[in-house]
Amino acid sequence: MTSVGQIHSVETCGTVDGPGIRFVIFTEGCPLRCLYCHNPDCRNFTSGKQTTVDDLITEIQKYKSYISSSGGVTVSGGEPLMQPEFVKEIFRRCHELHLHTALDTSGYADLQVAKSVLEYVDLVLLDIKSFDPLTYVKVTSVSIEPTLALATYLSEINKPTWIRFVLVPQLTDAPHNIEGLAKFVSNLKNVEKVEILPFHKMGEYKWEKLGFDYQLKDTPIPTPEAIQQAVDIFSSYGLKVQ
Ligand code: SF4
Protein backbone atom coordinates (compact mmCIF):
# COMPACT_ATOMS: atom_id res chain seq x y z
CA MET A 1 0.00 0.00 0.00
CA THR A 2 1.29 3.46 -0.87
CA SER A 3 2.48 5.60 2.03
CA VAL A 4 0.46 8.70 2.95
CA GLY A 5 1.94 11.96 4.24
CA GLN A 6 1.18 15.56 4.95
CA ILE A 7 2.77 18.13 2.66
CA HIS A 8 2.71 21.90 2.43
CA SER A 9 3.52 22.27 -1.27
CA VAL A 10 5.84 21.24 -4.09
CA GLU A 11 8.14 23.26 -6.29
CA THR A 12 8.68 21.73 -9.72
CA CYS A 13 11.87 23.50 -10.83
CA GLY A 14 13.76 24.43 -7.66
CA THR A 15 17.33 25.64 -8.02
CA VAL A 16 18.43 26.37 -4.44
CA ASP A 17 17.90 23.10 -2.56
CA GLY A 18 20.63 20.86 -3.90
CA PRO A 19 22.46 20.49 -7.21
CA GLY A 20 20.81 21.16 -10.59
CA ILE A 21 17.11 21.58 -11.25
CA ARG A 22 15.06 19.84 -8.59
CA PHE A 23 11.55 18.75 -7.76
CA VAL A 24 11.20 19.95 -4.16
CA ILE A 25 8.61 18.61 -1.72
CA PHE A 26 7.92 20.69 1.39
CA THR A 27 6.53 18.51 4.17
CA GLU A 28 4.30 19.77 6.96
CA GLY A 29 5.23 19.75 10.61
CA CYS A 30 8.33 21.02 12.40
CA PRO A 31 9.37 20.70 16.06
CA LEU A 32 11.63 23.76 15.83
CA ARG A 33 10.50 27.36 16.22
CA CYS A 34 13.25 29.26 14.41
CA LEU A 35 12.89 32.98 14.96
CA TYR A 36 13.67 33.64 11.29
CA CYS A 37 11.60 30.82 9.79
CA HIS A 38 10.30 31.79 6.35
CA ASN A 39 7.88 28.86 6.33
CA PRO A 40 6.01 29.30 9.65
CA ASP A 41 2.95 27.86 7.93
CA CYS A 42 4.82 24.50 7.82
CA ARG A 43 4.86 24.21 11.62
CA ASN A 44 1.72 22.27 12.25
CA PHE A 45 1.48 18.68 11.22
CA THR A 46 -2.27 18.97 10.77
CA SER A 47 -2.30 21.76 8.19
CA GLY A 48 -1.35 21.40 4.54
CA LYS A 49 -2.70 18.58 2.46
CA GLN A 50 -2.58 14.84 2.62
CA THR A 51 -0.98 13.12 -0.32
CA THR A 52 0.30 9.70 -1.30
CA VAL A 53 3.73 8.67 -2.51
CA ASP A 54 2.06 7.30 -5.65
CA ASP A 55 0.62 10.74 -6.44
CA LEU A 56 3.96 12.45 -5.85
CA ILE A 57 5.84 9.96 -8.00
CA THR A 58 3.31 10.44 -10.82
CA GLU A 59 3.93 14.19 -10.59
CA ILE A 60 7.72 13.78 -10.38
CA GLN A 61 7.73 11.63 -13.51
CA LYS A 62 6.26 14.53 -15.51
CA TYR A 63 9.47 16.48 -14.79
CA LYS A 64 11.90 13.60 -15.12
CA SER A 65 13.48 14.90 -18.32
CA TYR A 66 14.32 18.24 -16.62
CA ILE A 67 15.62 16.87 -13.36
CA SER A 68 17.29 13.59 -14.26
CA SER A 69 20.57 14.81 -15.76
CA SER A 70 22.16 16.95 -13.03
CA GLY A 71 19.25 17.60 -10.63
CA GLY A 72 16.88 15.36 -8.73
CA VAL A 73 14.35 15.35 -5.92
CA THR A 74 14.70 17.19 -2.59
CA VAL A 75 12.47 16.73 0.42
CA SER A 76 12.45 19.82 2.63
CA GLY A 77 10.00 21.25 5.12
CA GLY A 78 8.99 21.74 7.83
CA GLU A 79 11.09 18.87 9.11
CA PRO A 80 10.93 15.85 6.78
CA LEU A 81 12.22 13.46 9.45
CA MET A 82 8.94 13.92 11.32
CA GLN A 83 7.38 11.70 8.65
CA PRO A 84 10.13 9.11 8.20
CA GLU A 85 8.16 6.30 6.57
CA PHE A 86 6.58 8.62 4.02
CA VAL A 87 9.85 10.35 3.17
CA LYS A 88 11.78 7.09 3.01
CA GLU A 89 9.26 5.71 0.56
CA ILE A 90 9.52 8.82 -1.66
CA PHE A 91 13.30 8.46 -1.79
CA ARG A 92 13.15 4.70 -2.37
CA ARG A 93 10.81 5.18 -5.32
CA CYS A 94 13.02 7.99 -6.68
CA HIS A 95 15.99 5.64 -6.63
CA GLU A 96 13.97 3.12 -8.60
CA LEU A 97 13.64 5.89 -11.20
CA HIS A 98 17.41 6.56 -10.95
CA LEU A 99 16.81 10.06 -9.59
CA HIS A 100 19.25 11.79 -7.25
CA THR A 101 17.77 12.39 -3.78
CA ALA A 102 18.47 15.12 -1.24
CA LEU A 103 17.16 15.53 2.31
CA ASP A 104 16.98 19.05 3.74
CA THR A 105 16.87 18.68 7.52
CA SER A 106 17.57 20.49 10.77
CA GLY A 107 18.81 17.17 12.12
CA TYR A 108 16.42 17.39 15.05
CA ALA A 109 15.25 13.78 14.98
CA ASP A 110 15.77 10.43 16.60
CA LEU A 111 19.01 9.11 15.12
CA GLN A 112 17.70 5.56 14.72
CA VAL A 113 14.71 6.89 12.79
CA ALA A 114 16.92 9.08 10.61
CA LYS A 115 19.24 6.16 9.79
CA SER A 116 16.57 4.21 7.94
CA VAL A 117 15.68 7.22 5.77
CA LEU A 118 19.33 7.96 5.01
CA GLU A 119 19.70 4.63 3.25
CA TYR A 120 17.94 6.19 0.27
CA VAL A 121 19.49 9.68 0.46
CA ASP A 122 22.33 10.74 -1.86
CA LEU A 123 22.94 14.17 -0.32
CA VAL A 124 22.03 15.73 3.02
CA LEU A 125 21.50 19.47 3.36
CA LEU A 126 22.06 19.82 7.08
CA ASP A 127 20.91 23.13 8.56
CA ILE A 128 22.94 23.88 11.68
CA LYS A 129 21.29 26.95 13.11
CA SER A 130 24.15 27.86 15.45
CA PHE A 131 26.92 26.19 17.42
CA ASP A 132 26.83 27.90 20.79
CA PRO A 133 24.23 25.77 22.67
CA LEU A 134 22.47 28.75 24.26
CA THR A 135 22.26 30.60 20.95
CA TYR A 136 20.92 27.44 19.33
CA VAL A 137 18.12 27.23 21.88
CA LYS A 138 17.38 30.94 21.50
CA VAL A 139 17.11 30.59 17.72
CA THR A 140 15.17 27.32 17.57
CA SER A 141 13.62 26.63 21.02
CA VAL A 142 15.19 23.14 20.98
CA SER A 143 18.55 21.59 21.90
CA ILE A 144 21.45 21.25 19.46
CA GLU A 145 22.39 17.72 20.59
CA PRO A 146 20.37 15.66 18.06
CA THR A 147 21.73 17.76 15.19
CA LEU A 148 25.33 17.24 16.29
CA ALA A 149 24.68 13.52 16.71
CA LEU A 150 23.30 13.31 13.19
CA ALA A 151 26.20 15.35 11.78
CA THR A 152 28.68 12.98 13.45
CA TYR A 153 26.85 9.92 12.12
CA LEU A 154 26.81 11.36 8.59
CA SER A 155 30.56 11.73 8.81
CA GLU A 156 30.95 8.16 10.07
CA ILE A 157 29.06 6.76 7.09
CA ASN A 158 30.68 9.29 4.75
CA LYS A 159 27.35 10.58 3.45
CA PRO A 160 27.80 13.59 1.14
CA THR A 161 26.59 16.62 3.09
CA TRP A 162 26.23 20.36 2.61
CA ILE A 163 26.06 22.39 5.80
CA ARG A 164 23.73 25.39 5.83
CA PHE A 165 24.00 28.25 8.26
CA VAL A 166 21.70 31.27 8.42
CA LEU A 167 23.63 34.43 9.26
CA VAL A 168 21.43 36.71 11.37
CA PRO A 169 22.83 40.01 12.69
CA GLN A 170 22.74 40.23 16.49
CA LEU A 171 21.56 36.62 16.73
CA THR A 172 23.89 34.10 15.06
CA ASP A 173 26.74 36.33 13.93
CA ALA A 174 28.96 36.27 17.04
CA PRO A 175 32.48 35.25 15.90
CA HIS A 176 32.75 32.55 18.60
CA ASN A 177 29.48 31.02 17.38
CA ILE A 178 30.60 30.90 13.74
CA GLU A 179 34.10 29.82 14.69
CA GLY A 180 32.77 26.97 16.86
CA LEU A 181 30.64 25.74 13.98
CA ALA A 182 33.49 26.04 11.50
CA LYS A 183 35.79 24.05 13.78
CA PHE A 184 33.18 21.32 14.34
CA VAL A 185 32.39 21.05 10.63
CA SER A 186 36.06 20.97 9.63
CA ASN A 187 36.44 17.78 11.67
CA LEU A 188 33.73 16.01 9.64
CA LYS A 189 35.05 14.10 6.64
CA ASN A 190 31.92 14.13 4.48
CA VAL A 191 31.16 17.83 4.07
CA GLU A 192 31.37 19.03 0.48
CA LYS A 193 30.65 22.67 1.24
CA VAL A 194 29.11 25.20 3.59
CA GLU A 195 26.32 27.47 2.42
CA ILE A 196 25.95 30.74 4.29
CA LEU A 197 22.37 31.94 3.92
CA PRO A 198 22.02 35.65 4.71
CA PHE A 199 18.98 36.44 6.85
CA HIS A 200 16.05 37.94 4.94
CA LYS A 201 12.53 38.93 5.87
CA MET A 202 10.60 37.44 2.98
CA GLY A 203 8.53 35.29 5.31
CA GLU A 204 7.55 38.12 7.67
CA TYR A 205 4.13 38.59 6.11
CA LYS A 206 3.31 34.92 6.82
CA TRP A 207 4.00 35.41 10.54
CA GLU A 208 1.64 38.36 10.57
CA LYS A 209 -1.03 36.48 8.65
CA LEU A 210 -0.81 33.57 11.09
CA GLY A 211 -0.93 35.90 14.11
CA PHE A 212 2.55 34.82 15.31
CA ASP A 213 4.90 37.25 17.05
CA TYR A 214 7.76 38.01 14.64
CA GLN A 215 10.62 38.98 16.92
CA LEU A 216 13.09 39.92 14.17
CA LYS A 217 11.10 42.89 12.84
CA ASP A 218 13.92 45.31 13.63
CA THR A 219 16.80 43.00 12.75
CA PRO A 220 18.71 44.25 9.70
CA ILE A 221 19.88 42.00 6.90
CA PRO A 222 23.62 41.22 7.11
CA THR A 223 26.03 43.65 5.46
CA PRO A 224 28.35 42.38 2.69
CA GLU A 225 31.22 42.84 5.16
CA ALA A 226 29.52 40.65 7.77
CA ILE A 227 28.88 37.95 5.17
CA GLN A 228 32.51 38.13 4.07
CA GLN A 229 33.65 37.84 7.68
CA ALA A 230 31.62 34.65 8.08
CA VAL A 231 33.00 33.30 4.78
CA ASP A 232 36.52 34.05 5.98
CA ILE A 233 36.00 32.18 9.26
CA PHE A 234 34.73 29.04 7.53
CA SER A 235 37.44 29.29 4.87
CA SER A 236 40.15 29.61 7.51
CA TYR A 237 39.18 26.08 8.62
CA GLY A 238 39.77 24.77 5.11
CA LEU A 239 36.07 24.58 4.23
CA LYS A 240 34.62 25.34 0.82
CA VAL A 241 32.08 28.12 1.30
CA GLN A 242 29.31 29.40 -0.93
S1 SF4 B 1 13.61 24.10 10.94
FE1 SF4 B 1 13.01 25.18 9.09
S2 SF4 B 1 10.78 24.93 8.96
FE2 SF4 B 1 11.39 24.41 11.05
S3 SF4 B 1 11.10 26.31 12.20
FE3 SF4 B 1 13.26 26.21 11.54
S4 SF4 B 1 13.34 27.32 9.61
FE4 SF4 B 1 11.17 26.85 10.03
Tab-separated table of N, CA and C in Angstrom, residues 70-182:
chain	number	residue	atom	x	y	z
A	70	SER	N	21.267	16.519	-14.115
A	70	SER	CA	22.157	16.949	-13.026
A	70	SER	C	21.396	17.316	-11.753
A	71	GLY	N	20.060	17.237	-11.791
A	71	GLY	CA	19.252	17.598	-10.635
A	71	GLY	C	18.709	16.375	-9.928
A	72	GLY	N	17.476	16.486	-9.440
A	72	GLY	CA	16.882	15.364	-8.730
A	72	GLY	C	15.694	15.793	-7.894
A	73	VAL	N	15.491	15.092	-6.797
A	73	VAL	CA	14.346	15.353	-5.922
A	73	VAL	C	14.863	15.695	-4.516
A	74	THR	N	14.348	16.790	-3.968
A	74	THR	CA	14.701	17.189	-2.595
A	74	THR	C	13.444	17.159	-1.739
A	75	VAL	N	13.562	16.604	-0.543
A	75	VAL	CA	12.466	16.732	0.418
A	75	VAL	C	12.928	17.684	1.513
A	76	SER	N	12.137	18.771	1.669
A	76	SER	CA	12.448	19.821	2.629
A	76	SER	C	11.231	19.998	3.536
A	77	GLY	N	11.176	21.110	4.257
A	77	GLY	CA	10.004	21.249	5.125
A	77	GLY	C	9.796	22.681	5.579
A	78	GLY	N	9.208	22.728	6.786
A	78	GLY	CA	8.987	21.735	7.825
A	78	GLY	C	10.225	20.888	8.124
A	79	GLU	N	10.009	19.805	8.827
A	79	GLU	CA	11.095	18.868	9.106
A	79	GLU	C	10.694	17.505	8.545
A	80	PRO	N	11.314	17.115	7.424
A	80	PRO	CA	10.931	15.849	6.778
A	80	PRO	C	11.051	14.630	7.691
A	81	LEU	N	12.021	14.653	8.614
A	81	LEU	CA	12.219	13.458	9.448
A	81	LEU	C	11.097	13.248	10.465
A	82	MET	N	10.128	14.165	10.492
A	82	MET	CA	8.938	13.921	11.320
A	82	MET	C	8.002	12.904	10.654
A	83	GLN	N	8.214	12.676	9.362
A	83	GLN	CA	7.375	11.698	8.648
A	83	GLN	C	8.303	10.682	7.960
A	84	PRO	N	9.057	9.928	8.775
A	84	PRO	CA	10.134	9.114	8.203
A	84	PRO	C	9.681	8.053	7.200
A	85	GLU	N	8.583	7.368	7.482
A	85	GLU	CA	8.161	6.295	6.571
A	85	GLU	C	7.777	6.852	5.214
A	86	PHE	N	7.030	7.940	5.245
A	86	PHE	CA	6.575	8.617	4.024
A	86	PHE	C	7.778	9.105	3.203
A	87	VAL	N	8.694	9.763	3.868
A	87	VAL	CA	9.853	10.348	3.171
A	87	VAL	C	10.780	9.249	2.648
A	88	LYS	N	10.955	8.218	3.463
A	88	LYS	CA	11.784	7.092	3.012
A	88	LYS	C	11.216	6.473	1.730
A	89	GLU	N	9.912	6.324	1.714
A	89	GLU	CA	9.260	5.708	0.557
A	89	GLU	C	9.395	6.599	-0.691
A	90	ILE	N	9.304	7.909	-0.508
A	90	ILE	CA	9.516	8.821	-1.658
A	90	ILE	C	10.921	8.601	-2.218
A	91	PHE	N	11.913	8.605	-1.332
A	91	PHE	CA	13.296	8.459	-1.788
A	91	PHE	C	13.531	7.080	-2.423
A	92	ARG	N	12.954	6.055	-1.825
A	92	ARG	CA	13.150	4.697	-2.372
A	92	ARG	C	12.606	4.625	-3.796
A	93	ARG	N	11.433	5.201	-3.977
A	93	ARG	CA	10.809	5.179	-5.319
A	93	ARG	C	11.615	6.042	-6.305
A	94	CYS	N	12.179	7.151	-5.809
A	94	CYS	CA	13.018	7.994	-6.684
A	94	CYS	C	14.248	7.217	-7.139
A	95	HIS	N	14.822	6.448	-6.241
A	95	HIS	CA	15.985	5.643	-6.630
A	95	HIS	C	15.608	4.608	-7.672
A	96	GLU	N	14.412	4.070	-7.563
A	96	GLU	CA	13.965	3.122	-8.603
A	96	GLU	C	13.940	3.805	-9.970
A	97	LEU	N	13.688	5.122	-9.952
A	97	LEU	CA	13.642	5.893	-11.203
A	97	LEU	C	15.024	6.475	-11.544
A	98	HIS	N	16.023	6.082	-10.760
A	98	HIS	CA	17.407	6.560	-10.953
A	98	HIS	C	17.516	8.072	-10.798
A	99	LEU	N	16.763	8.619	-9.858
A	99	LEU	CA	16.815	10.058	-9.592
A	99	LEU	C	17.642	10.329	-8.337
A	100	HIS	N	18.442	11.376	-8.390
A	100	HIS	CA	19.254	11.794	-7.246
A	100	HIS	C	18.330	12.323	-6.147
A	101	THR	N	18.639	11.981	-4.891
A	101	THR	CA	17.770	12.390	-3.781
A	101	THR	C	18.530	13.236	-2.761
A	102	ALA	N	17.867	14.272	-2.273
A	102	ALA	CA	18.469	15.122	-1.235
A	102	ALA	C	17.465	15.346	-0.106
A	103	LEU	N	17.973	15.297	1.114
A	103	LEU	CA	17.156	15.530	2.305
A	103	LEU	C	17.603	16.828	2.950
A	104	ASP	N	16.675	17.774	3.066
A	104	ASP	CA	16.979	19.049	3.740
A	104	ASP	C	16.422	18.958	5.159
A	105	THR	N	17.319	18.923	6.141
A	105	THR	CA	16.872	18.680	7.522
A	105	THR	C	17.605	19.556	8.527
A	106	SER	N	16.929	19.802	9.643
A	106	SER	CA	17.575	20.487	10.771
A	106	SER	C	18.355	19.483	11.606
A	107	GLY	N	18.139	18.207	11.353
A	107	GLY	CA	18.813	17.166	12.116
A	107	GLY	C	18.171	16.889	13.466
A	108	TYR	N	17.081	17.580	13.753
A	108	TYR	CA	16.416	17.387	15.054
A	108	TYR	C	15.461	16.199	14.929
A	109	ALA	N	16.039	15.011	15.135
A	109	ALA	CA	15.246	13.785	14.979
A	109	ALA	C	15.935	12.668	15.739
A	110	ASP	N	15.196	11.621	15.989
A	110	ASP	CA	15.773	10.434	16.604
A	110	ASP	C	16.762	9.819	15.600
A	111	LEU	N	17.976	9.589	16.040
A	111	LEU	CA	19.011	9.113	15.122
A	111	LEU	C	18.645	7.771	14.486
A	112	GLN	N	18.067	6.873	15.273
A	112	GLN	CA	17.699	5.564	14.720
A	112	GLN	C	16.674	5.717	13.607
A	113	VAL	N	15.747	6.641	13.797
A	113	VAL	CA	14.715	6.891	12.788
A	113	VAL	C	15.357	7.488	11.530
A	114	ALA	N	16.255	8.428	11.742
A	114	ALA	CA	16.920	9.082	10.605
A	114	ALA	C	17.734	8.071	9.794
A	115	LYS	N	18.362	7.125	10.480
A	115	LYS	CA	19.235	6.164	9.786
A	115	LYS	C	18.514	5.412	8.679
A	116	SER	N	17.274	5.014	8.950
A	116	SER	CA	16.566	4.212	7.943
A	116	SER	C	16.223	5.053	6.712
A	117	VAL	N	15.978	6.338	6.912
A	117	VAL	CA	15.677	7.221	5.769
A	117	VAL	C	16.951	7.453	4.954
A	118	LEU	N	18.069	7.598	5.660
A	118	LEU	CA	19.333	7.964	5.008
A	118	LEU	C	19.823	6.912	4.013
A	119	GLU	N	19.346	5.693	4.182
A	119	GLU	CA	19.702	4.630	3.251
A	119	GLU	C	19.414	5.026	1.802
A	120	TYR	N	18.375	5.841	1.626
A	120	TYR	CA	17.939	6.192	0.265
A	120	TYR	C	18.244	7.650	-0.085
A	121	VAL	N	19.154	8.254	0.674
A	121	VAL	CA	19.486	9.675	0.461
A	121	VAL	C	20.891	9.792	-0.136
A	122	ASP	N	21.015	10.544	-1.235
A	122	ASP	CA	22.332	10.735	-1.858
A	122	ASP	C	23.074	11.929	-1.268
A	123	LEU	N	22.307	12.942	-0.834
A	123	LEU	CA	22.935	14.165	-0.317
A	123	LEU	C	22.089	14.699	0.830
A	124	VAL	N	22.746	15.099	1.904
A	124	VAL	CA	22.028	15.731	3.021
A	124	VAL	C	22.359	17.220	3.043
A	125	LEU	N	21.324	18.037	3.126
A	125	LEU	CA	21.497	19.472	3.357
A	125	LEU	C	21.196	19.652	4.830
A	126	LEU	N	22.247	19.779	5.626
A	126	LEU	CA	22.058	19.821	7.081
A	126	LEU	C	22.119	21.266	7.565
A	127	ASP	N	20.986	21.755	8.059
A	127	ASP	CA	20.913	23.126	8.560
A	127	ASP	C	21.355	23.132	10.021
A	128	ILE	N	22.497	23.743	10.276
A	128	ILE	CA	22.937	23.879	11.676
A	128	ILE	C	22.760	25.348	12.038
A	129	LYS	N	21.784	25.573	12.890
A	129	LYS	CA	21.288	26.947	13.106
A	129	LYS	C	22.230	27.819	13.924
A	130	SER	N	23.171	27.175	14.618
A	130	SER	CA	24.149	27.859	15.450
A	130	SER	C	25.025	26.792	16.067
A	131	PHE	N	26.106	27.195	16.743
A	131	PHE	CA	26.919	26.186	17.417
A	131	PHE	C	26.890	26.373	18.929
A	132	ASP	N	26.927	27.620	19.356
A	132	ASP	CA	26.831	27.897	20.786
A	132	ASP	C	25.478	27.353	21.281
A	133	PRO	N	25.482	26.430	22.273
A	133	PRO	CA	24.226	25.772	22.666
A	133	PRO	C	23.122	26.737	23.094
A	134	LEU	N	23.509	27.809	23.799
A	134	LEU	CA	22.472	28.751	24.256
A	134	LEU	C	21.882	29.523	23.077
A	135	THR	N	22.759	29.907	22.150
A	135	THR	CA	22.258	30.605	20.955
A	135	THR	C	21.346	29.677	20.160
A	136	TYR	N	21.739	28.405	20.087
A	136	TYR	CA	20.922	27.444	19.334
A	136	TYR	C	19.506	27.367	19.911
A	137	VAL	N	19.430	27.293	21.243
A	137	VAL	CA	18.117	27.226	21.882
A	137	VAL	C	17.336	28.529	21.641
A	138	LYS	N	18.048	29.647	21.720
A	138	LYS	CA	17.382	30.937	21.505
A	138	LYS	C	16.804	31.018	20.084
A	139	VAL	N	17.557	30.519	19.128
A	139	VAL	CA	17.108	30.593	17.724
A	139	VAL	C	15.963	29.624	17.454
A	140	THR	N	16.070	28.405	18.017
A	140	THR	CA	15.173	27.316	17.574
A	140	THR	C	14.165	26.833	18.616
A	141	SER	N	14.412	27.148	19.883
A	141	SER	CA	13.622	26.634	21.017
A	141	SER	C	13.872	25.155	21.322
A	142	VAL	N	14.865	24.544	20.649
A	142	VAL	CA	15.192	23.144	20.977
A	142	VAL	C	16.708	23.022	21.174
A	143	SER	N	17.133	21.827	21.617
A	143	SER	CA	18.553	21.593	21.899
A	143	SER	C	19.324	21.223	20.624
A	144	ILE	N	20.604	21.536	20.624
A	144	ILE	CA	21.453	21.246	19.457
A	144	ILE	C	21.894	19.780	19.399
A	145	GLU	N	21.786	19.053	20.517
A	145	GLU	CA	22.389	17.716	20.595
A	145	GLU	C	21.992	16.759	19.458
A	146	PRO	N	20.700	16.606	19.143
A	146	PRO	CA	20.366	15.663	18.059
A	146	PRO	C	21.011	16.032	16.723
A	147	THR	N	21.133	17.317	16.458
A	147	THR	CA	21.733	17.760	15.186
A	147	THR	C	23.213	17.395	15.133
A	148	LEU	N	23.902	17.593	16.258
A	148	LEU	CA	25.327	17.240	16.288
A	148	LEU	C	25.505	15.722	16.175
A	149	ALA	N	24.594	14.984	16.795
A	149	ALA	CA	24.678	13.518	16.709
A	149	ALA	C	24.475	13.063	15.264
A	150	LEU	N	23.532	13.680	14.584
A	150	LEU	CA	23.297	13.305	13.185
A	150	LEU	C	24.506	13.696	12.326
A	151	ALA	N	25.039	14.895	12.564
A	151	ALA	CA	26.201	15.347	11.782
A	151	ALA	C	27.362	14.369	11.944
A	152	THR	N	27.578	13.915	13.171
A	152	THR	CA	28.684	12.983	13.448
A	152	THR	C	28.432	11.642	12.746
A	153	TYR	N	27.190	11.183	12.789
A	153	TYR	CA	26.850	9.922	12.120
A	153	TYR	C	27.056	10.040	10.600
A	154	LEU	N	26.651	11.162	10.034
A	154	LEU	CA	26.811	11.363	8.585
A	154	LEU	C	28.288	11.289	8.198
A	155	SER	N	29.124	11.806	9.065
A	155	SER	CA	30.561	11.731	8.805
A	155	SER	C	31.039	10.278	8.894
A	156	GLU	N	30.535	9.566	9.907
A	156	GLU	CA	30.946	8.156	10.075
A	156	GLU	C	30.602	7.316	8.852
A	157	ILE	N	29.453	7.586	8.252
A	157	ILE	CA	29.056	6.765	7.086
A	157	ILE	C	29.474	7.442	5.773
A	158	ASN	N	30.169	8.568	5.912
A	158	ASN	CA	30.676	9.294	4.753
A	158	ASN	C	29.576	9.695	3.764
A	159	LYS	N	28.476	10.156	4.300
A	159	LYS	CA	27.350	10.582	3.447
A	159	LYS	C	27.605	12.010	2.944
A	160	PRO	N	27.592	12.235	1.641
A	160	PRO	CA	27.801	13.592	1.139
A	160	PRO	C	26.838	14.585	1.800
A	161	THR	N	27.390	15.664	2.301
A	161	THR	CA	26.586	16.620	3.086
A	161	THR	C	27.000	18.052	2.771
A	162	TRP	N	25.995	18.918	2.651
A	162	TRP	CA	26.230	20.356	2.606
A	162	TRP	C	25.711	20.910	3.931
A	163	ILE	N	26.509	21.744	4.567
A	163	ILE	CA	26.063	22.390	5.804
A	163	ILE	C	25.483	23.753	5.451
A	164	ARG	N	24.335	24.069	6.055
A	164	ARG	CA	23.730	25.386	5.827
A	164	ARG	C	23.646	26.146	7.150
A	165	PHE	N	23.978	27.416	7.057
A	165	PHE	CA	24.001	28.250	8.262
A	165	PHE	C	23.378	29.601	7.922
A	166	VAL	N	22.353	29.988	8.663
A	166	VAL	CA	21.705	31.274	8.418
A	166	VAL	C	22.392	32.345	9.264
A	167	LEU	N	22.917	33.348	8.581
A	167	LEU	CA	23.626	34.430	9.264
A	167	LEU	C	22.637	35.540	9.608
A	168	VAL	N	22.394	35.705	10.916
A	168	VAL	CA	21.425	36.713	11.372
A	168	VAL	C	22.140	37.728	12.257
A	169	PRO	N	22.191	39.003	11.844
A	169	PRO	CA	22.833	40.012	12.692
A	169	PRO	C	22.238	40.003	14.099
A	170	GLN	N	23.113	40.151	15.069
A	170	GLN	CA	22.738	40.226	16.487
A	170	GLN	C	22.110	38.939	17.028
A	171	LEU	N	22.133	37.881	16.241
A	171	LEU	CA	21.565	36.621	16.733
A	171	LEU	C	22.554	35.465	16.556
A	172	THR	N	22.985	35.240	15.300
A	172	THR	CA	23.890	34.099	15.063
A	172	THR	C	25.279	34.537	14.605
A	173	ASP	N	25.512	35.849	14.571
A	173	ASP	CA	26.736	36.335	13.931
A	173	ASP	C	27.934	36.520	14.869
A	174	ALA	N	27.825	36.118	16.126
A	174	ALA	CA	28.963	36.272	17.043
A	174	ALA	C	30.126	35.420	16.525
A	175	PRO	N	31.338	36.002	16.446
A	175	PRO	CA	32.476	35.249	15.901
A	175	PRO	C	32.691	33.897	16.592
A	176	HIS	N	32.498	33.832	17.922
A	176	HIS	CA	32.750	32.548	18.597
A	176	HIS	C	31.726	31.490	18.181
A	177	ASN	N	30.527	31.943	17.843
A	177	ASN	CA	29.481	31.023	17.380
A	177	ASN	C	29.848	30.454	16.002
A	178	ILE	N	30.235	31.334	15.102
A	178	ILE	CA	30.599	30.900	13.743
A	178	ILE	C	31.874	30.061	13.792
A	179	GLU	N	32.813	30.522	14.584
A	179	GLU	CA	34.096	29.816	14.691
A	179	GLU	C	33.898	28.401	15.266
A	180	GLY	N	33.051	28.289	16.276
A	180	GLY	CA	32.774	26.972	16.864
A	180	GLY	C	32.183	26.036	15.822
A	181	LEU	N	31.263	26.564	15.026
A	181	LEU	CA	30.636	25.741	13.982
A	181	LEU	C	31.672	25.348	12.932
A	182	ALA	N	32.480	26.313	12.525
A	182	ALA	CA	33.493	26.038	11.499
A	182	ALA	C	34.444	24.944	11.971
